[in-house]
Coordinates of C-alpha atoms in Angstrom, one line a residue:
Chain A
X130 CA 86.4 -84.8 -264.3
X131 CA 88.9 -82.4 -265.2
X132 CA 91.4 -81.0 -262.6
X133 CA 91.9 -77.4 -263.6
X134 CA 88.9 -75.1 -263.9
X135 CA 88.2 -71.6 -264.9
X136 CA 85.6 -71.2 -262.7
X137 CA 84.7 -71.1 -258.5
X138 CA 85.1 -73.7 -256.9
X139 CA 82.9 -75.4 -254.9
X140 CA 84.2 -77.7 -252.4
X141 CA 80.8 -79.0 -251.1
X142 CA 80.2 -80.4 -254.6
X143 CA 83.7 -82.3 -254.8
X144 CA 82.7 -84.1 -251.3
X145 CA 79.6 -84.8 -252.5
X146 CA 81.4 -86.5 -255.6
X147 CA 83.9 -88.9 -253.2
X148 CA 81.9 -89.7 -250.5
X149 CA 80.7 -93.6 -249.7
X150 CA 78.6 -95.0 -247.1
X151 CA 81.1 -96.7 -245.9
X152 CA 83.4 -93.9 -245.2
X153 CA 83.5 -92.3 -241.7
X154 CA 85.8 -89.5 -242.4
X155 CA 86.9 -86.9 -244.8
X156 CA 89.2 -84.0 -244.7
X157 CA 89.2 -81.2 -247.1
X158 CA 91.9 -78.8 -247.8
X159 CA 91.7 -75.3 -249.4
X160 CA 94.2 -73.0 -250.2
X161 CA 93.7 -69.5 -250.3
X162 CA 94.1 -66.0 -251.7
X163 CA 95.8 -64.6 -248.9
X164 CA 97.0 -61.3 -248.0
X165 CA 100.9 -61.4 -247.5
X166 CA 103.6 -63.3 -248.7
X167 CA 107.2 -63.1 -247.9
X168 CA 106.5 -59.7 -245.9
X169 CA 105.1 -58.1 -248.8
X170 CA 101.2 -57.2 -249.4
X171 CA 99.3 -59.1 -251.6
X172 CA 96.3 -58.0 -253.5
X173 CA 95.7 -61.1 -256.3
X174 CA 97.2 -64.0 -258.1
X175 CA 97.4 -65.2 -261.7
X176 CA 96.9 -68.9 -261.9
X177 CA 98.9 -70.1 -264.9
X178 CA 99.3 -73.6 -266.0
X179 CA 100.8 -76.7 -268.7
X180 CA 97.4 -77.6 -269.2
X181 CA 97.4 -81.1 -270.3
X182 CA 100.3 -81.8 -268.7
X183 CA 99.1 -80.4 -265.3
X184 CA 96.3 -82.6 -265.9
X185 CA 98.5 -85.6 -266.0
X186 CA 100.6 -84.7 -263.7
X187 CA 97.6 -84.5 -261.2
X188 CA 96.1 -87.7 -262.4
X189 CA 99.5 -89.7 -261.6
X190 CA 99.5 -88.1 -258.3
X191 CA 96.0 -89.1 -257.4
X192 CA 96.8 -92.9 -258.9
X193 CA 99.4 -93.1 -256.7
X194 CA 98.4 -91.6 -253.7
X195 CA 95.4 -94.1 -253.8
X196 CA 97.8 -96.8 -254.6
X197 CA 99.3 -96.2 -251.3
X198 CA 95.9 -95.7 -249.3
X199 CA 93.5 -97.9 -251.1
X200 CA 90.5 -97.3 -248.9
X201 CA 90.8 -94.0 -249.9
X202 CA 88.5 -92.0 -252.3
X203 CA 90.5 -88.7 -253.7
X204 CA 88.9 -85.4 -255.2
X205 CA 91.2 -82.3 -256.7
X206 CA 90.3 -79.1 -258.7
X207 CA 92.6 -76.4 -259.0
X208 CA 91.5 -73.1 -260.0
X209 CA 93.4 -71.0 -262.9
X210 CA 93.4 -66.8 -263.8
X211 CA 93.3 -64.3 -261.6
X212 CA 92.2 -64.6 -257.8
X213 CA 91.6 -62.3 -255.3
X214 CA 92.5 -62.4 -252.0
X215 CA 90.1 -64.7 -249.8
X216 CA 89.2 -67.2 -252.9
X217 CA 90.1 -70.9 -253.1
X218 CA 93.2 -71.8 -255.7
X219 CA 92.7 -75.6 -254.6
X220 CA 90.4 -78.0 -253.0
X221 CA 91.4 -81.6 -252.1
X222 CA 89.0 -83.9 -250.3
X223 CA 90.1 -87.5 -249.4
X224 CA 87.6 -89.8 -247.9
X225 CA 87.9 -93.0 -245.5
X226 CA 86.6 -95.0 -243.8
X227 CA 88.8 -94.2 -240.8
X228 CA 90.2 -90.4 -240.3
X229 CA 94.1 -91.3 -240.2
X230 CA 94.3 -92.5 -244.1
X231 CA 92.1 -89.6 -245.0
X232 CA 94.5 -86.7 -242.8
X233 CA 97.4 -88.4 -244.2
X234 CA 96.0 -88.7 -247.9
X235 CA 95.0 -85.2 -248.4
X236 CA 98.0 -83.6 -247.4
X237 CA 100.7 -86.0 -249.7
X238 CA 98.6 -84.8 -252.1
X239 CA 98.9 -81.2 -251.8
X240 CA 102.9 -81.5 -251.0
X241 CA 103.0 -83.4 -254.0
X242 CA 101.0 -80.8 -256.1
X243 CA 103.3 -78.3 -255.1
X244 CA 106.0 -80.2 -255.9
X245 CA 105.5 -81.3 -259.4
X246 CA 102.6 -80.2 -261.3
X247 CA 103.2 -77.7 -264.0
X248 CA 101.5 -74.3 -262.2
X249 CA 102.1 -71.0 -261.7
X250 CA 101.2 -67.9 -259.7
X251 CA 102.2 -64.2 -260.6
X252 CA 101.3 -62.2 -257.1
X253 CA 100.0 -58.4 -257.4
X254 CA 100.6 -56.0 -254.6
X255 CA 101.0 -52.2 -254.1
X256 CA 104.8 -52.8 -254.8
X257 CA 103.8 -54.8 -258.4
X258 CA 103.6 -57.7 -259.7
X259 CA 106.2 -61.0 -260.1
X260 CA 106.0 -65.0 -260.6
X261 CA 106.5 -66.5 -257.3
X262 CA 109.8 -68.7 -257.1
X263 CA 111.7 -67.5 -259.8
X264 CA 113.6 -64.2 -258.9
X265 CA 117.2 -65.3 -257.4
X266 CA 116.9 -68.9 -258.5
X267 CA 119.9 -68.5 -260.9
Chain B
X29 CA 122.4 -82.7 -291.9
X30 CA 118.3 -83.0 -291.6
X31 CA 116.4 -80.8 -289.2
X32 CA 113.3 -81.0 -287.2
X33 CA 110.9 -79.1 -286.1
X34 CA 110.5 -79.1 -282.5
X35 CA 107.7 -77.0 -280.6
X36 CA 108.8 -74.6 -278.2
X37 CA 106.4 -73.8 -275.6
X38 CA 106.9 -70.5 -273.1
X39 CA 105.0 -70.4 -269.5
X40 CA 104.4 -68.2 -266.8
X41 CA 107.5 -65.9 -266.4
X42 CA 109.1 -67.3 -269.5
X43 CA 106.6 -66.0 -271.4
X44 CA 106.5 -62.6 -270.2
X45 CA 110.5 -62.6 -271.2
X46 CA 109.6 -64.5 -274.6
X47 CA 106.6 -62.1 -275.7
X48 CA 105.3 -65.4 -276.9
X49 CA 102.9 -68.6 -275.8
X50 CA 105.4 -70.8 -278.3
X51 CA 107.8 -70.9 -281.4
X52 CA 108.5 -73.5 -283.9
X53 CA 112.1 -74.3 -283.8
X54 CA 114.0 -75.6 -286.3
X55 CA 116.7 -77.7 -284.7
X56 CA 119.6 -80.1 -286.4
X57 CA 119.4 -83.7 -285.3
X58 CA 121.4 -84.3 -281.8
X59 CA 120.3 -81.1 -280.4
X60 CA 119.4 -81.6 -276.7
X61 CA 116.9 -80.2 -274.2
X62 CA 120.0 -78.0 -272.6
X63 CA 121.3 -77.5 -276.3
X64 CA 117.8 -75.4 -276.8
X65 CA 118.4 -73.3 -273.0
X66 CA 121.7 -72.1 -274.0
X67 CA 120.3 -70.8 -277.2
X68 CA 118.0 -68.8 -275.2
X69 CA 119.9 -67.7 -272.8
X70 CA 122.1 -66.0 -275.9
X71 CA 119.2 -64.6 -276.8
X72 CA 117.3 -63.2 -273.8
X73 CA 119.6 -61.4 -271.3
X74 CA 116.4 -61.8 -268.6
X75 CA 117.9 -65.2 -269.0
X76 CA 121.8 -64.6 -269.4
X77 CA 122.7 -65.5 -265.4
X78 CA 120.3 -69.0 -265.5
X79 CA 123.6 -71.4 -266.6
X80 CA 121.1 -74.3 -265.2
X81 CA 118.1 -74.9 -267.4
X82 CA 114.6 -75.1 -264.8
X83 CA 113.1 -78.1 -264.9
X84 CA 112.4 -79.5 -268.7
X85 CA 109.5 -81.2 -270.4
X86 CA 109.2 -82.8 -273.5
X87 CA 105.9 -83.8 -274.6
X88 CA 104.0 -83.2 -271.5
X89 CA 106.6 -85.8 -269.2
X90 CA 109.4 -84.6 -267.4
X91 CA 112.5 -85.1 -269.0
X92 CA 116.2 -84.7 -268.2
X93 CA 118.1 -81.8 -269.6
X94 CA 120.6 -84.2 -272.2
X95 CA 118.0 -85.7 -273.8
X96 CA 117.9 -85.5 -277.5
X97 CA 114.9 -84.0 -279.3
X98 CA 113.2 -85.8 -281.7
X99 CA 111.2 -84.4 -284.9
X100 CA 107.7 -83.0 -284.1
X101 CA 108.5 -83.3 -280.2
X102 CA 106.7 -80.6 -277.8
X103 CA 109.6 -78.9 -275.3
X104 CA 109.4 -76.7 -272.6
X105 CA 110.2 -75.3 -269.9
X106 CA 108.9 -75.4 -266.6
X107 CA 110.1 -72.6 -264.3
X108 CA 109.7 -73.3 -260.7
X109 CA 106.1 -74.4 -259.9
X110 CA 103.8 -72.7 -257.5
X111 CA 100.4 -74.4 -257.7
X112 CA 98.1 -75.0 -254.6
Chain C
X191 CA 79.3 -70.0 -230.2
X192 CA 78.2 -73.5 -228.8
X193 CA 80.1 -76.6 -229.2
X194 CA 77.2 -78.8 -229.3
X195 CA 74.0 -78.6 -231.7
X196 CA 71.0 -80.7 -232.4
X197 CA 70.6 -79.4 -235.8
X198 CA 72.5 -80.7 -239.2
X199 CA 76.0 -78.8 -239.6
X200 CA 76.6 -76.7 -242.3
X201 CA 80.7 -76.6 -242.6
X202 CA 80.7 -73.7 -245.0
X203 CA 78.9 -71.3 -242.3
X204 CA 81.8 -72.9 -240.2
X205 CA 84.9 -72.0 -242.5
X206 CA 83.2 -68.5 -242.9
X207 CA 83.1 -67.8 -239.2
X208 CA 87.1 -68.7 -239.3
X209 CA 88.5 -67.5 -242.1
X210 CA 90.8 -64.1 -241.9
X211 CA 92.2 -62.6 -244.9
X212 CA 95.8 -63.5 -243.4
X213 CA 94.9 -67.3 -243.7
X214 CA 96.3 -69.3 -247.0
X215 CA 94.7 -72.6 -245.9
X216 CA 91.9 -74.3 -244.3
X217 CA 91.7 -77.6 -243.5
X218 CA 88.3 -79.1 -242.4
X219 CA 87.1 -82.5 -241.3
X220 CA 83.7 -83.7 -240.8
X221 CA 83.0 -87.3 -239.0
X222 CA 80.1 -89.1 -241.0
X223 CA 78.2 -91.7 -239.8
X224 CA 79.5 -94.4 -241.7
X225 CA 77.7 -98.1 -242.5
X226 CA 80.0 -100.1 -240.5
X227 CA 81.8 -100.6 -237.5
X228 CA 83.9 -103.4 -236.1
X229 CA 82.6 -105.6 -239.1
X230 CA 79.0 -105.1 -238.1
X231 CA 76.1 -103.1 -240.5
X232 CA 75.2 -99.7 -238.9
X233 CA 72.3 -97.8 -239.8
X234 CA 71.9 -95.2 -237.4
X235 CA 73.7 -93.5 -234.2
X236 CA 72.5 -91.9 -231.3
X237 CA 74.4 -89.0 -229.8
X238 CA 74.2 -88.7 -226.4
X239 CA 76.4 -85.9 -224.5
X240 CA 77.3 -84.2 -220.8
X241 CA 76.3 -81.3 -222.1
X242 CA 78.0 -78.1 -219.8
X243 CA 81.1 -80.7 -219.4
X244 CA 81.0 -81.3 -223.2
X245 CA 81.1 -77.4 -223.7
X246 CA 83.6 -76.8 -221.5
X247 CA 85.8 -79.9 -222.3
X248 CA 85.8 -78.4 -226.0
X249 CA 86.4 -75.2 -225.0
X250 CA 89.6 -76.2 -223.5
X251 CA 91.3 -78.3 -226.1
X252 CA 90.5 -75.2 -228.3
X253 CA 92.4 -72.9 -226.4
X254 CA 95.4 -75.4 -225.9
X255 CA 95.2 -75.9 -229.1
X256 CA 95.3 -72.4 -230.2
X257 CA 98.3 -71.7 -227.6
X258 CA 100.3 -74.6 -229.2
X259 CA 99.5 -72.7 -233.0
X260 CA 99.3 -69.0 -232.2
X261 CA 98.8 -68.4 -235.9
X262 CA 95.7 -71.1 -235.9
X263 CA 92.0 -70.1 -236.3
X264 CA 89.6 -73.2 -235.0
X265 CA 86.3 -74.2 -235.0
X266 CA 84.2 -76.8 -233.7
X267 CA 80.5 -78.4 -233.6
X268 CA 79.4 -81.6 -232.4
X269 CA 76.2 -82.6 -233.1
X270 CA 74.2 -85.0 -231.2
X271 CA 70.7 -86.9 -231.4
X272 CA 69.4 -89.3 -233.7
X273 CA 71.6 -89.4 -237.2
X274 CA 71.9 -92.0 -240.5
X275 CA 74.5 -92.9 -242.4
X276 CA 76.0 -90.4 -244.2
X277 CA 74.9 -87.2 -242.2
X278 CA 77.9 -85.7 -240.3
X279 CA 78.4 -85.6 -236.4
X280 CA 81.4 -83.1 -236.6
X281 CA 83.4 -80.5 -238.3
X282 CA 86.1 -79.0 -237.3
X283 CA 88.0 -76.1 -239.1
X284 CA 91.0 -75.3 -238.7
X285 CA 92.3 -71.9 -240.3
X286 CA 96.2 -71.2 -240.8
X287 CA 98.3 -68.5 -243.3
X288 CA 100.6 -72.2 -243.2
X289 CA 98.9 -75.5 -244.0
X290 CA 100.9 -77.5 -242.2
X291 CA 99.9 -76.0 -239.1
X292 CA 96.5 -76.1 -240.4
X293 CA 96.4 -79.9 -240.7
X294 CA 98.3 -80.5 -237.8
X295 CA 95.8 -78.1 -235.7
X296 CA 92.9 -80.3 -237.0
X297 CA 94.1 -83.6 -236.4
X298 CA 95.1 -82.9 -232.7
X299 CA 91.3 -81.6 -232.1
X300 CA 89.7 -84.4 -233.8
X301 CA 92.2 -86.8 -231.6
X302 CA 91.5 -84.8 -228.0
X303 CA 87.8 -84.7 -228.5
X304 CA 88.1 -88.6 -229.1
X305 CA 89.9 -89.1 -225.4
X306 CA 88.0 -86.4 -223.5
X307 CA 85.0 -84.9 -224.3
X308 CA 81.8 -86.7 -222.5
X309 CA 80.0 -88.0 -225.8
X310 CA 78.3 -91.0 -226.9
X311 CA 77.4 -92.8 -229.2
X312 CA 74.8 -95.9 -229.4
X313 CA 75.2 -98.0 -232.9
X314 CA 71.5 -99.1 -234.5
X315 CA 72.2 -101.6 -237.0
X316 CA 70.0 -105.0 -238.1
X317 CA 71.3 -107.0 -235.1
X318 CA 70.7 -104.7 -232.5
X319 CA 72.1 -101.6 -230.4
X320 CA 75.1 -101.0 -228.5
X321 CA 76.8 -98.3 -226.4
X322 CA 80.1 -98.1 -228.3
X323 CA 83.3 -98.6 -225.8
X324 CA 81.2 -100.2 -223.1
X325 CA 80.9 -103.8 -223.6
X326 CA 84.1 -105.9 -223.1
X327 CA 85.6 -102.7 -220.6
X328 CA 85.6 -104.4 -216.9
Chain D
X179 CA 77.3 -87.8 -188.4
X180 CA 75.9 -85.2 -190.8
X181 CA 74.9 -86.4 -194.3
X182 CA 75.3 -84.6 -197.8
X183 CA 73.3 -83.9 -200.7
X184 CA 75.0 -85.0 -203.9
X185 CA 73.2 -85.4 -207.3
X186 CA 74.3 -88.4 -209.5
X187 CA 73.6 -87.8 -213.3
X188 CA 73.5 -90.7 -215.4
X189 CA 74.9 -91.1 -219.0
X190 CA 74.4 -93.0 -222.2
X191 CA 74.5 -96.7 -220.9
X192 CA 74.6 -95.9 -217.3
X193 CA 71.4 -93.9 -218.1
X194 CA 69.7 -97.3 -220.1
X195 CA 71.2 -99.3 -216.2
X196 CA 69.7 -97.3 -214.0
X197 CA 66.6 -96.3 -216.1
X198 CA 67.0 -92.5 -215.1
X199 CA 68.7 -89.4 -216.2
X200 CA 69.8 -88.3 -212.5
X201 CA 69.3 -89.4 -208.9
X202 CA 69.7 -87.5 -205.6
X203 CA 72.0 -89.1 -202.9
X204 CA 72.0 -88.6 -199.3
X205 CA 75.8 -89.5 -198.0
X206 CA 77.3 -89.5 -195.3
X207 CA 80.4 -87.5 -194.9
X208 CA 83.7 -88.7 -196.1
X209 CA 82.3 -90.5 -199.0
X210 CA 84.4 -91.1 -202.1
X211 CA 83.2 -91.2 -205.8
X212 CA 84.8 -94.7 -205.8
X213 CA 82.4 -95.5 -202.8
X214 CA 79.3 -94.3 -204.8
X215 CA 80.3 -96.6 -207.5
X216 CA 80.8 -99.5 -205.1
X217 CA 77.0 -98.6 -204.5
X218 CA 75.8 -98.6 -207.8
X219 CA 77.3 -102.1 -208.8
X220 CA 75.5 -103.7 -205.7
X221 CA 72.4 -101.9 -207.1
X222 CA 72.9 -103.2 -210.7
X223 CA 73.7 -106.7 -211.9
X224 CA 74.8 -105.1 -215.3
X225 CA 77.5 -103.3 -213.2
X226 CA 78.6 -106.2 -211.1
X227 CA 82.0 -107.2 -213.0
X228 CA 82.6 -103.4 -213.4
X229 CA 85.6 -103.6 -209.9
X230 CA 86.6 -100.1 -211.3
X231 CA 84.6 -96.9 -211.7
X232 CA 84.5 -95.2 -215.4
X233 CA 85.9 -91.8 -215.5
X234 CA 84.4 -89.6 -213.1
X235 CA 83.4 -86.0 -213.1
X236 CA 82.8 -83.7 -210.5
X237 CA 80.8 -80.2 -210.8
X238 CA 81.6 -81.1 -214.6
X239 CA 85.2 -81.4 -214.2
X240 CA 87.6 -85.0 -214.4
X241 CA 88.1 -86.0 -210.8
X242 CA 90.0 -89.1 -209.0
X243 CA 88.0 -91.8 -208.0
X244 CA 89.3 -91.3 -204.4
X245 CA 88.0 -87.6 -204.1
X246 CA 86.0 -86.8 -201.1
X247 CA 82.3 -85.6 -201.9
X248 CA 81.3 -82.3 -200.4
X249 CA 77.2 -81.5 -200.1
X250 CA 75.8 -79.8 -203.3
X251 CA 78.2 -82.0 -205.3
X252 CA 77.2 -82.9 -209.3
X253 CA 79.1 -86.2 -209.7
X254 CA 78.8 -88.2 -213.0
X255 CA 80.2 -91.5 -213.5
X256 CA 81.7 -91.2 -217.7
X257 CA 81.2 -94.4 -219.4
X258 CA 84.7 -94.6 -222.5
X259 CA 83.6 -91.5 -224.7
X260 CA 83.1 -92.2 -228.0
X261 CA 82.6 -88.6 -229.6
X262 CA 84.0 -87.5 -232.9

């Protein structure tokens, strides 16, 4: 399965995809369209991405991640283009037999997406428009 | 001295300031990663202030900024990620 | 809204009743009946609560809860009766414009319901039934 | 010596034990939760080896073991919760 998407995503389907009898646990994470940022309003976001690259990028962090908690089962889609504010960018469900691994799984995986994976977000407000994390990086 | 052609590619807020998704760049052998930055900072004055190249690419793997391109390679340049 | 049901749990009628437009991040976990415990086959568990005590033990973990992360949406439901492997005896959502306060929020409910709240559970496998936490305790 | 009314609900395996969801108790003043336990395990050979009482709730609230009972009490002995 592919980890970006065009589309909505639906985060009942990517349980449904992970779970195992023997797990006992899962924990999904979404993030979210939401109205503020830095003090200012926020009305949508562009999603822009390294396609292939994001894909591998994403596919070495799930490796690993499950390296490091085998009994863990790991599902991630990303959503790309233009949000609005209360829709899901991401969904990441990790399932376990035992709730700890699956807590602990499921949020190295989103501070790792954030960290490395080739994506983007341009937020619009009232005030405009502008990529997240680049003004006064120089 | 031979060339090659290296693929440029522009995302996110580098390609609003490139009006383009990609160029083809003709480079001579030995050019570098960085080499490629400063040449677009010269061009670009959105760009003029970055001294540091962001984060570098080459062929869809991360790569540090000294490494020398190779003929046909894919570059870019990753701006600071905000996925999630 | 009741703590406690005796019907199947829908999460996503859970996340909605949460969810503010201020919020960047859910996190939810669901408990599933899974088909082992303590190295034994499970096929079944019966719920069995203190109902009023269960309500009002979960009502106040939520509200410690939500004064230890002001900016925290939750949301619980326990179910209880008769359930199979793979249906789910919990969810919990926990709503944040942060995630990490969003995880953090989760994983202390999941952990205080475990200590405090007067539920049961009695594991149906092929070898028999049992009162989970009872046998071994004096 | 005046006796009290206290109801005793019974819970998941303590429920299976004493093969009913609640009994009422007639006590005589001054009597502990502990001392209704103490009661219980002479009752019940399953609750012999059990020296010390569960958890205990009073009028659906965590109480000591050594609280006094007053008349119109709700006591429930809580066997280790396993919710979740």
């Amino acid at each position: 399965m592919p980890y970006l998407t065009d589309e909505v995503i639906d985060p009942h389907a990517l349980v449904q995809r992970v779970m195992r009898e023997s797990d006992g646990a899962y924990v999904l994470f979404e993030g979210v369209v939401r109205n503020h940022h830095d003090g200012k309003a926020v009305q949508s976001i562009l999603y822009d991405a390294y396609r292939p690259m994001a894909e591998k990028e994403m596919e070495l962090i799930v490796r690993d991640i499950e390296s490091q908690y085998p009994d863990v089962a790991l599902a991630v889609v990303h959503r790309l283009g233009q949000l609005v504010v209360g829709e899901s960018s991401i969904a990441i469900v990790a399932a376990s037999p035992h709730r700890r691994e699956a807590f602990e799984a499921c949020r190295m995986m989103i501070d790792r997406i954030k960290e490395t994976v080739p994506i983007w977000k341009k937020e619009r407000g009232p005030d405009g428009e502008e990529w997240v994390g680049w003004q006064g990086r120089c | 001295m031979r060339t090659m052609k290296v693929r440029l590619l522009f995302f996110a807020v580098l390609r609003d300031i490139a009006g383009a998704d990609a160029r083809e760049l003709a480079l001579s052998e030995g050019t570098t990663a960085r080499d490629v930055w400063q040449s677009l900072r010269a061009q670009y004055a959105k760009l003029t202030d970055y001294t540091q190249p962001p984060m570098i690419a080459i062929n869809e793997t991360y790569a540090a900024p000294e490494t020398v391109l190779r003929d046909g390679d894919e570059l870019a340049f990753i701006p600071p990620v905000a996925g999630g």
